[in-house]
Amino acid sequence: MPEELKIVASNRSARHDYFIDETFEAGLVLRGTEVKALRAGRAAIGEGYVYIDGGEAWLDNVHIPEYSQGNWTNHAPRRKRKLLLHHAEIDKLMIKTREKGFTIVPLRLYFVKGRAKIEIGIGRGKKHYDKRQTLREQQDTREAQRAMSLRRHD
């Protein structure tokens, strides 16, 4: 599956703040100047969130800055954008988010075959001690890799 992925933005804090149970790939309904700004590699999805309203999925609070060569046709940087998902996926997201503690977070924004896509995940919020535990595990893994690397070079 050698698909050409051009990642525009990623939400690194999402995996730090949430346990991601399941991920989905969704298309975005964008305006022309938004696509051009994304192709220039400019977007911020860290504060974004997804919600379901009227049987449709919406992406809100994602910042796509105005296109520099745009004129009066430029878009609003933080407007809400419709996500393109199958009805079964929307139903699954709706059922999961009704449970206590679950939310839908954007993980990364990218292009596949010229089309803008966003990867969203169903996440459960981590407690403070969970975040510390994850950091400790990452640090232990890094130290083990470093030790094995040094051992191979000796």
Tab-separated table of C-alpha atoms in Angstrom:
chain	number	residue	atom	x	y	z
A	1	MET	CA	0.000	0.000	0.000
A	2	PRO	CA	2.544	2.654	-1.097
A	3	GLU	CA	0.252	5.696	-0.879
A	4	GLU	CA	1.879	9.107	-1.133
A	5	LEU	CA	1.141	10.903	2.158
A	6	LYS	CA	1.975	14.566	2.545
A	7	ILE	CA	1.408	15.395	6.213
A	8	VAL	CA	0.385	19.019	6.746
A	9	ALA	CA	-0.228	19.072	10.516
A	10	SER	CA	-0.226	16.601	13.377
A	11	ASN	CA	-1.599	16.789	16.888
A	12	ARG	CA	1.188	15.398	19.061
A	13	SER	CA	-0.506	16.296	22.329
A	14	ALA	CA	-3.568	14.181	21.462
A	15	ARG	CA	-1.791	10.886	22.125
A	16	HIS	CA	-0.320	12.382	25.293
A	17	ASP	CA	-3.683	13.576	26.625
A	18	TYR	CA	-5.923	10.728	25.405
A	19	PHE	CA	-6.001	6.947	25.068
A	20	ILE	CA	-6.918	6.589	21.381
A	21	ASP	CA	-9.214	3.569	20.998
A	22	GLU	CA	-10.072	3.734	17.302
A	23	THR	CA	-9.110	5.926	14.346
A	24	PHE	CA	-11.003	6.970	11.228
A	25	GLU	CA	-9.982	8.735	8.027
A	26	ALA	CA	-12.367	11.462	6.919
A	27	GLY	CA	-12.480	13.782	3.953
A	28	LEU	CA	-12.892	17.532	4.434
A	29	VAL	CA	-15.195	19.988	2.701
A	30	LEU	CA	-12.838	22.903	1.975
A	31	ARG	CA	-12.829	26.122	-0.010
A	32	GLY	CA	-10.209	26.836	-2.667
A	33	THR	CA	-8.085	29.179	-0.580
A	34	GLU	CA	-8.081	26.663	2.286
A	35	VAL	CA	-6.658	23.975	0.019
A	36	LYS	CA	-3.965	26.366	-1.215
A	37	ALA	CA	-3.024	27.312	2.357
A	38	LEU	CA	-2.838	23.603	3.275
A	39	ARG	CA	-0.656	22.847	0.253
A	40	ALA	CA	1.700	25.541	1.551
A	41	GLY	CA	1.924	23.428	4.732
A	42	ARG	CA	0.128	25.802	7.054
A	43	ALA	CA	-2.411	24.544	9.601
A	44	ALA	CA	-2.823	24.028	13.351
A	45	ILE	CA	-5.077	21.237	14.613
A	46	GLY	CA	-3.965	21.139	18.269
A	47	GLU	CA	-7.036	22.928	19.638
A	48	GLY	CA	-9.490	21.336	17.228
A	49	TYR	CA	-12.321	18.978	18.072
A	50	VAL	CA	-15.015	17.020	16.254
A	51	TYR	CA	-18.694	16.888	17.103
A	52	ILE	CA	-21.783	15.253	15.604
A	53	ASP	CA	-24.758	17.489	14.813
A	54	GLY	CA	-27.836	16.472	12.856
A	55	GLY	CA	-26.288	13.224	11.625
A	56	GLU	CA	-23.221	15.027	10.248
A	57	ALA	CA	-19.679	15.260	11.603
A	58	TRP	CA	-18.132	18.724	11.985
A	59	LEU	CA	-14.549	19.795	12.613
A	60	ASP	CA	-14.292	22.978	14.648
A	61	ASN	CA	-11.542	25.264	15.990
A	62	VAL	CA	-8.905	24.105	13.504
A	63	HIS	CA	-6.820	27.032	12.297
A	64	ILE	CA	-6.083	27.177	8.574
A	65	PRO	CA	-4.589	30.650	8.028
A	66	GLU	CA	-5.733	32.849	5.183
A	67	TYR	CA	-3.998	32.268	1.859
A	68	SER	CA	-1.448	35.016	1.285
A	69	GLN	CA	-2.346	35.524	-2.399
A	70	GLY	CA	-6.066	35.321	-1.687
A	71	ASN	CA	-8.288	38.326	-2.098
A	72	TRP	CA	-11.908	38.951	-1.133
A	73	THR	CA	-12.590	35.212	-1.655
A	74	ASN	CA	-10.402	34.263	1.328
A	75	HIS	CA	-11.879	32.030	4.027
A	76	ALA	CA	-12.353	32.560	7.769
A	77	PRO	CA	-9.360	30.879	9.510
A	78	ARG	CA	-11.339	29.106	12.271
A	79	ARG	CA	-14.619	28.270	10.561
A	80	LYS	CA	-16.302	24.920	11.156
A	81	ARG	CA	-15.768	22.394	8.381
A	82	LYS	CA	-17.874	19.400	7.437
A	83	LEU	CA	-16.263	15.952	7.579
A	84	LEU	CA	-17.043	13.337	4.956
A	85	LEU	CA	-17.708	9.998	6.641
A	86	HIS	CA	-19.992	7.030	5.979
A	87	HIS	CA	-23.251	6.928	7.959
A	88	ALA	CA	-22.123	3.780	9.778
A	89	GLU	CA	-18.956	5.567	10.935
A	90	ILE	CA	-20.934	8.607	12.086
A	91	ASP	CA	-23.326	6.347	14.016
A	92	LYS	CA	-20.373	4.578	15.646
A	93	LEU	CA	-18.820	7.928	16.638
A	94	MET	CA	-22.148	9.178	17.990
A	95	ILE	CA	-22.679	6.075	20.138
A	96	LYS	CA	-19.121	6.190	21.515
A	97	THR	CA	-19.213	9.899	22.399
A	98	ARG	CA	-22.421	9.450	24.379
A	99	GLU	CA	-20.421	7.313	26.805
A	100	LYS	CA	-18.818	9.203	29.669
A	101	GLY	CA	-15.238	10.311	29.103
A	102	PHE	CA	-15.049	9.795	25.326
A	103	THR	CA	-14.367	12.522	22.784
A	104	ILE	CA	-13.341	12.773	19.137
A	105	VAL	CA	-9.971	14.417	18.518
A	106	PRO	CA	-8.179	15.236	15.256
A	107	LEU	CA	-4.826	13.436	15.025
A	108	ARG	CA	-3.289	14.538	11.734
A	109	LEU	CA	-4.154	16.421	8.562
A	110	TYR	CA	-2.655	15.231	5.288
A	111	PHE	CA	-3.079	14.825	1.538
A	112	VAL	CA	-3.627	11.449	-0.147
A	113	LYS	CA	-3.630	11.450	-3.952
A	114	GLY	CA	-4.325	15.189	-3.961
A	115	ARG	CA	-7.263	15.025	-1.541
A	116	ALA	CA	-7.214	16.587	1.921
A	117	LYS	CA	-7.927	14.032	4.639
A	118	ILE	CA	-7.983	14.161	8.416
A	119	GLU	CA	-7.355	11.274	10.776
A	120	ILE	CA	-9.647	11.446	13.793
A	121	GLY	CA	-9.642	9.230	16.846
A	122	ILE	CA	-12.047	8.286	19.594
A	123	GLY	CA	-10.186	9.155	22.764
A	124	ARG	CA	-10.601	8.666	26.491
A	125	GLY	CA	-8.991	11.384	28.591
A	126	LYS	CA	-5.893	10.380	30.535
A	127	LYS	CA	-5.500	11.207	34.184
A	128	HIS	CA	-2.356	12.931	35.408
A	129	TYR	CA	-0.830	9.671	36.688
A	130	ASP	CA	-1.533	7.979	33.325
A	131	LYS	CA	0.448	10.694	31.549
A	132	ARG	CA	3.369	10.229	33.953
A	133	GLN	CA	3.245	6.459	33.423
A	134	THR	CA	3.314	6.893	29.623
A	135	LEU	CA	6.294	9.248	29.841
A	136	ARG	CA	8.115	6.803	32.116
A	137	GLU	CA	7.497	3.924	29.675
A	138	GLN	CA	8.752	6.008	26.748
A	139	GLN	CA	11.875	6.977	28.674
A	140	ASP	CA	12.549	3.347	29.657
A	141	THR	CA	12.135	2.221	26.045
A	142	ARG	CA	14.487	4.965	24.832
A	143	GLU	CA	17.130	3.988	27.411
A	144	ALA	CA	16.850	0.301	26.465
A	145	GLN	CA	17.256	1.161	22.768
A	146	ARG	CA	20.281	3.326	23.567
A	147	ALA	CA	21.861	0.542	25.640
A	148	MET	CA	21.310	-2.029	22.871
A	149	SER	CA	22.716	0.402	20.311
A	150	LEU	CA	25.863	0.960	22.378
A	151	ARG	CA	26.199	-2.808	22.895
A	152	ARG	CA	26.078	-3.429	19.126
A	153	HIS	CA	28.801	-0.874	18.442
A	154	ASP	CA	31.234	-2.391	20.977
